[in-house]
Short mmCIF file of C-alpha atoms in Angstrom, two decimals:
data_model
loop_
_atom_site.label_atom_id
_atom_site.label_comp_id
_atom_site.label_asym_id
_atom_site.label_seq_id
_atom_site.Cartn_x
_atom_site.Cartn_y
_atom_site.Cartn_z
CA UNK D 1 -43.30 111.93 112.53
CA UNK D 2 -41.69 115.68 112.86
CA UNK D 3 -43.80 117.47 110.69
CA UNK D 4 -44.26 121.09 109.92
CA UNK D 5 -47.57 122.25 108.92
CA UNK D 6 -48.66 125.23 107.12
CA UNK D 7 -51.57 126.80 105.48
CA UNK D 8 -51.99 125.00 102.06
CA UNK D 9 -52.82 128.69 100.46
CA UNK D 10 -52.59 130.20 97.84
CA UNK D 11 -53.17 133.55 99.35
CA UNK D 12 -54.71 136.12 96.09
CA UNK D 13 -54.57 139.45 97.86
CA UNK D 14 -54.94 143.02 96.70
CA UNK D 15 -51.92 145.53 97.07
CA UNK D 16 -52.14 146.95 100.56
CA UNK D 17 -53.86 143.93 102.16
CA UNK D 18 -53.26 142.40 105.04
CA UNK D 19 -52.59 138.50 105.12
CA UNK D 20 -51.73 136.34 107.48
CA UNK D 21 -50.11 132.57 107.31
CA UNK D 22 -50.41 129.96 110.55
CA UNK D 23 -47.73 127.28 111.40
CA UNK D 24 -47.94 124.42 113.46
CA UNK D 25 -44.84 122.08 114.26
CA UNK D 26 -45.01 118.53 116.17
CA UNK D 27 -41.89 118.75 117.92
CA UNK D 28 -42.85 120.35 121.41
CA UNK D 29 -38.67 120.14 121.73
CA UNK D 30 -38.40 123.01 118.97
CA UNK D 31 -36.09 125.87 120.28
CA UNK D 32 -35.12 127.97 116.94
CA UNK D 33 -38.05 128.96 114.67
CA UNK D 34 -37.80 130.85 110.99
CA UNK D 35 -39.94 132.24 108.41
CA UNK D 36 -38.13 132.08 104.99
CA UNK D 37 -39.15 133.51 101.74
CA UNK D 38 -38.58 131.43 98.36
CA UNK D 39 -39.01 133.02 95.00
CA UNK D 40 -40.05 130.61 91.95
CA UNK D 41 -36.94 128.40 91.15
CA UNK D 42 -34.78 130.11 94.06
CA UNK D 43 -33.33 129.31 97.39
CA UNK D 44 -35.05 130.25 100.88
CA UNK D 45 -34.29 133.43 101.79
CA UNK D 46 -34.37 134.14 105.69
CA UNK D 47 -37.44 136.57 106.12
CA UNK D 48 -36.95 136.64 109.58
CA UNK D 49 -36.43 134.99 112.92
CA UNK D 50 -39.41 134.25 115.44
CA UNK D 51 -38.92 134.49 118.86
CA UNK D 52 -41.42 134.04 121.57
CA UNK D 53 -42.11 137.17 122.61
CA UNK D 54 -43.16 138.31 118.77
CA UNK D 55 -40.80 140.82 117.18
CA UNK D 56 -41.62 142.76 114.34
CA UNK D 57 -39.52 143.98 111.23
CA UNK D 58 -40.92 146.66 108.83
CA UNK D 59 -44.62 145.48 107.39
CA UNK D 60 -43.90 141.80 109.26
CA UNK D 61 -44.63 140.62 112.24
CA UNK D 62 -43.88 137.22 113.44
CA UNK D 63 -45.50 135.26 116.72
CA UNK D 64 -45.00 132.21 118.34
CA UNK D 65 -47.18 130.70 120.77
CA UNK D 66 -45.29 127.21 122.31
CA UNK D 67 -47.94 126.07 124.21
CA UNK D 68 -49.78 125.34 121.13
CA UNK D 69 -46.79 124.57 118.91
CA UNK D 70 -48.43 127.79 116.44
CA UNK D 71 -46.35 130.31 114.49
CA UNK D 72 -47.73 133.28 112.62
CA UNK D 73 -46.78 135.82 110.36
CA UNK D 74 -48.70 138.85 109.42
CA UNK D 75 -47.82 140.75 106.47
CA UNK D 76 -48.94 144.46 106.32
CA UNK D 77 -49.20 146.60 103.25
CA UNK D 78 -49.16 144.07 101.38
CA UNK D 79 -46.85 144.89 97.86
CA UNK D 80 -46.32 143.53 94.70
CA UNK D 81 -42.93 142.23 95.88
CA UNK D 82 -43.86 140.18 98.37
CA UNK D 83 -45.17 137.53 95.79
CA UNK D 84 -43.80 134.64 96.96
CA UNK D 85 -44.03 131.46 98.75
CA UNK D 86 -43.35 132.06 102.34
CA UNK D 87 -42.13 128.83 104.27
CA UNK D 88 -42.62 128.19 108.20
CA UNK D 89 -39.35 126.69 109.43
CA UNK D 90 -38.03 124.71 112.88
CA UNK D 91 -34.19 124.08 113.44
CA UNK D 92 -34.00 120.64 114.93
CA UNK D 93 -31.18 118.24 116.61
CA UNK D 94 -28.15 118.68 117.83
CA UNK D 95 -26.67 120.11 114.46
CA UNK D 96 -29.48 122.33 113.91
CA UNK D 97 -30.62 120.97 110.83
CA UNK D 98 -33.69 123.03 109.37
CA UNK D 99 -37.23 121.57 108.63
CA UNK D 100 -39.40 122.79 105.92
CA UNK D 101 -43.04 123.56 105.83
CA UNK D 102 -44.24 123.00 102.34
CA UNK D 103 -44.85 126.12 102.13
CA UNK D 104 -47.67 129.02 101.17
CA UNK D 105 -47.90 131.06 98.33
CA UNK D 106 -49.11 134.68 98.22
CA UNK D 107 -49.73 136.50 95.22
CA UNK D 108 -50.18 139.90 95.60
CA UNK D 109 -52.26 142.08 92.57
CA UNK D 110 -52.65 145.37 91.39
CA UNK G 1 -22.99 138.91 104.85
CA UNK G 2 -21.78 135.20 104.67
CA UNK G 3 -22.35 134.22 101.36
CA UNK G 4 -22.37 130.36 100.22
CA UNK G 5 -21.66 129.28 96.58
CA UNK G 6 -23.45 126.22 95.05
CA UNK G 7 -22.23 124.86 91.42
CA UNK G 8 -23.26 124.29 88.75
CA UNK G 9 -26.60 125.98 88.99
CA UNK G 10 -27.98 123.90 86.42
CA UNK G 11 -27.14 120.73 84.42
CA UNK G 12 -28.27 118.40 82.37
CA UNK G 13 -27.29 115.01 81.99
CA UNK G 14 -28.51 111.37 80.39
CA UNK G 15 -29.72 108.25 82.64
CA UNK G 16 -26.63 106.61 84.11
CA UNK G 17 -23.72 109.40 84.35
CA UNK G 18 -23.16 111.12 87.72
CA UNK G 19 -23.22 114.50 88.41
CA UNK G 20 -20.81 116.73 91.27
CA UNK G 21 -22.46 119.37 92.72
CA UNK G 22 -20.30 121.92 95.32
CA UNK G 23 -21.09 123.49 98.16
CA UNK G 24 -18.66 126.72 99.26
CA UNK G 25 -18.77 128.80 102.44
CA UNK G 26 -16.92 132.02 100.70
CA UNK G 27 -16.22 134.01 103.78
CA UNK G 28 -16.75 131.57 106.84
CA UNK G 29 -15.64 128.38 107.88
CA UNK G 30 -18.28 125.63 108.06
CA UNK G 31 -17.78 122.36 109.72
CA UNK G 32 -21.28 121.06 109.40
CA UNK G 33 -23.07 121.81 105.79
CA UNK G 34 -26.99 120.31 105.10
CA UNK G 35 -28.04 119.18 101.64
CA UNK G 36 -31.03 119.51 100.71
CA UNK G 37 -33.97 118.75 97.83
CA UNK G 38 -36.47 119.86 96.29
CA UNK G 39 -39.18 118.27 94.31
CA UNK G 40 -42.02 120.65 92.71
CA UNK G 41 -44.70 121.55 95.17
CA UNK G 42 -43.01 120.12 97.59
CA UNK G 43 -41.27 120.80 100.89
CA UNK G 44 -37.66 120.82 101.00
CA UNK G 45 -36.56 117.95 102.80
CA UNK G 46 -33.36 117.34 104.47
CA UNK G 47 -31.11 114.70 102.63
CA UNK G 48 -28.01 114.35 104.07
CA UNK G 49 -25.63 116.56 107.06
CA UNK G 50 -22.31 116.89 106.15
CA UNK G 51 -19.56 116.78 108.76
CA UNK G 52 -15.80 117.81 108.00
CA UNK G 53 -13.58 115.09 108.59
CA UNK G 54 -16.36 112.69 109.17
CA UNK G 55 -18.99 110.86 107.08
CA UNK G 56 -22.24 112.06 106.37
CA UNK G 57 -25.17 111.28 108.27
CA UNK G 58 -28.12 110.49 106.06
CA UNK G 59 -31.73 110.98 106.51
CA UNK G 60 -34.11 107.75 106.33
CA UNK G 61 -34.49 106.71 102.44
CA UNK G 62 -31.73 108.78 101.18
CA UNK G 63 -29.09 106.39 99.93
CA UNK G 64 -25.91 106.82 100.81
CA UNK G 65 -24.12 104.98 97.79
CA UNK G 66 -26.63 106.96 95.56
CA UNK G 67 -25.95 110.18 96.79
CA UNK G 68 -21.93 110.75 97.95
CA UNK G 69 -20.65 113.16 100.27
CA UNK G 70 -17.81 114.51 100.60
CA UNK G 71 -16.90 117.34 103.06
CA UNK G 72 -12.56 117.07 102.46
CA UNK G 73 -12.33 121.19 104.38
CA UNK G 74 -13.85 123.36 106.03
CA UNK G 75 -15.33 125.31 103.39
CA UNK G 76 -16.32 122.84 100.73
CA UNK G 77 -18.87 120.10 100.72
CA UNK G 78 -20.10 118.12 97.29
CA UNK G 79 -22.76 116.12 96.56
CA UNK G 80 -22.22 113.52 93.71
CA UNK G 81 -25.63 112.03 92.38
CA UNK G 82 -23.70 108.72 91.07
CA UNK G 83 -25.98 106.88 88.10
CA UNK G 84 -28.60 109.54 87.69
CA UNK G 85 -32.03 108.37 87.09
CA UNK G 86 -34.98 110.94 85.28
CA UNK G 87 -36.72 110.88 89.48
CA UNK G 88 -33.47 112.21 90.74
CA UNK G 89 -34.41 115.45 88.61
CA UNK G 90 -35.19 118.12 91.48
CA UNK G 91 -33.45 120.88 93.14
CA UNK G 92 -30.92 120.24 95.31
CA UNK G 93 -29.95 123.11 97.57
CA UNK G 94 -26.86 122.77 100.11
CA UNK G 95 -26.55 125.42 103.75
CA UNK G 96 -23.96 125.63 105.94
CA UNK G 97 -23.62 127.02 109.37
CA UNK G 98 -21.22 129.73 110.42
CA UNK G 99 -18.20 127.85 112.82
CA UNK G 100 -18.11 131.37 114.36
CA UNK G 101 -21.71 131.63 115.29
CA UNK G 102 -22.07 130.94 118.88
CA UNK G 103 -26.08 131.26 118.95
CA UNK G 104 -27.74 127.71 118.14
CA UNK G 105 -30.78 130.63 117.12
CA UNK G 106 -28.41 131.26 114.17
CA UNK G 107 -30.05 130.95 110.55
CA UNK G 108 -28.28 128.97 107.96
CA UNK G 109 -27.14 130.42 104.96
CA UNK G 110 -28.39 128.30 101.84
CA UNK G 111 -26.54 128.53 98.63
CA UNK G 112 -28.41 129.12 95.43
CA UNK G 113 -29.21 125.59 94.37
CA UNK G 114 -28.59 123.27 91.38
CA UNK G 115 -31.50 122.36 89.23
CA UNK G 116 -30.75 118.99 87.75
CA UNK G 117 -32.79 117.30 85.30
CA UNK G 118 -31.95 113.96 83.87
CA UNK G 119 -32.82 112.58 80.38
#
């Protein structure tokens, strides 16, 4: 089964933490990899794209390691906006159809 | 930036009716559109890719007379939940992919989802 895996959080941080969420995916095919944000009741919204050499946007930084079929993203600075649940995303097949992780919440306090 | 429209965002409706949700690419042309769902807690899992012109190509368990598609142009795609039952209460999200987007790296762009609920 294609499965993508993700930390089962929640994540309770303090503003201005640090926090960082692991991936793993099944399919060692995998090309295209994503980290979307989703607010409560919302759609995914793209966060950013991961490519293998790590790229950075801002307070994020997103790695991919495809030897072990492991995607990260670290979250710097941690603000009260970023509350959200952050899911770990592969595109798949031919028609690039997206599968979810279930997901990780963060909740980030005064 | 390419924008997708999803309607209704909400509805309510009693065990047995069906319900038409749409799925517009505003400013793009979309041959292939995914729909998608949602239950709480959960994962969103793939139900159903949508092909313009062609028929839909469902995932495992989905039912296909449950759950029409229809994908009649290049920027529309519905989803009709026919005889609604309370467990098809979730979120149903729809994405489409740019036609003019030549990188397979390219993100979909998700419209803003229909919360259905039925009584």
């Amino acid at each position: 089964r294609k499965e993508v895996e993700q930390d089962p959080g929640p994540f309770n941080v303090p503003e201005g933490a640090t926090v960082a969420f692991n991936c793993t995916y099944s399919n060692s095919a995998s090309q295209s990899f994503f980290w979307y944000r989703q607010d409560c009741r919302k759609e995914p919204k793209l966060l950013m794209s991961v490519y293998s050499s790590g790229n950075e946007d801002g307070r994020f930084t997103a790695q991919l390691n495809r030897a072990s079929q492991y995607i990260s993203l670290l979250i710097r600075d941690s603000k009260l906006s970023d509350s959200a649940t952050y899911l770990c995303v592969v595109k798949e097949g031919s028609q690039g159809n997206l599968i979810f992780g279930k997901g990780t919440k963060l909740s980030v306090k005064p | 930036g390419a924008v997708v429209s999803q309607h209704p965002s909400r509805v309510i409706c009693k065990s047995g009716t069906s319900v038409k949700i749409e799925c517009r690419s505003l400013d793009f042309q979309a041959t292939t559109m995914f729909w998608y769902r949602q239950f709480p807690k959960q994962s969103l899992m793939l139900m159903a890719t949508s092909n313009e012109g062609s028929k839909a190509t469902y995932e495992q368990g989905v039912e296909k007379d449950k759950f029409l598609i229809n994908h009649a142009s290049l920027t529309l795609s519905t989803l009709t939940v026919t005889s609604a039952h309370p467990e098809d209460s979730s979120f149903y999200i729809c994405s489409a992919r740019d036609d003019t987007s030549s990188s397979y790296n390219s993100p979909l762009h998700f419209g803003n989802g229909t919360r259905l609920t039925v009584t």
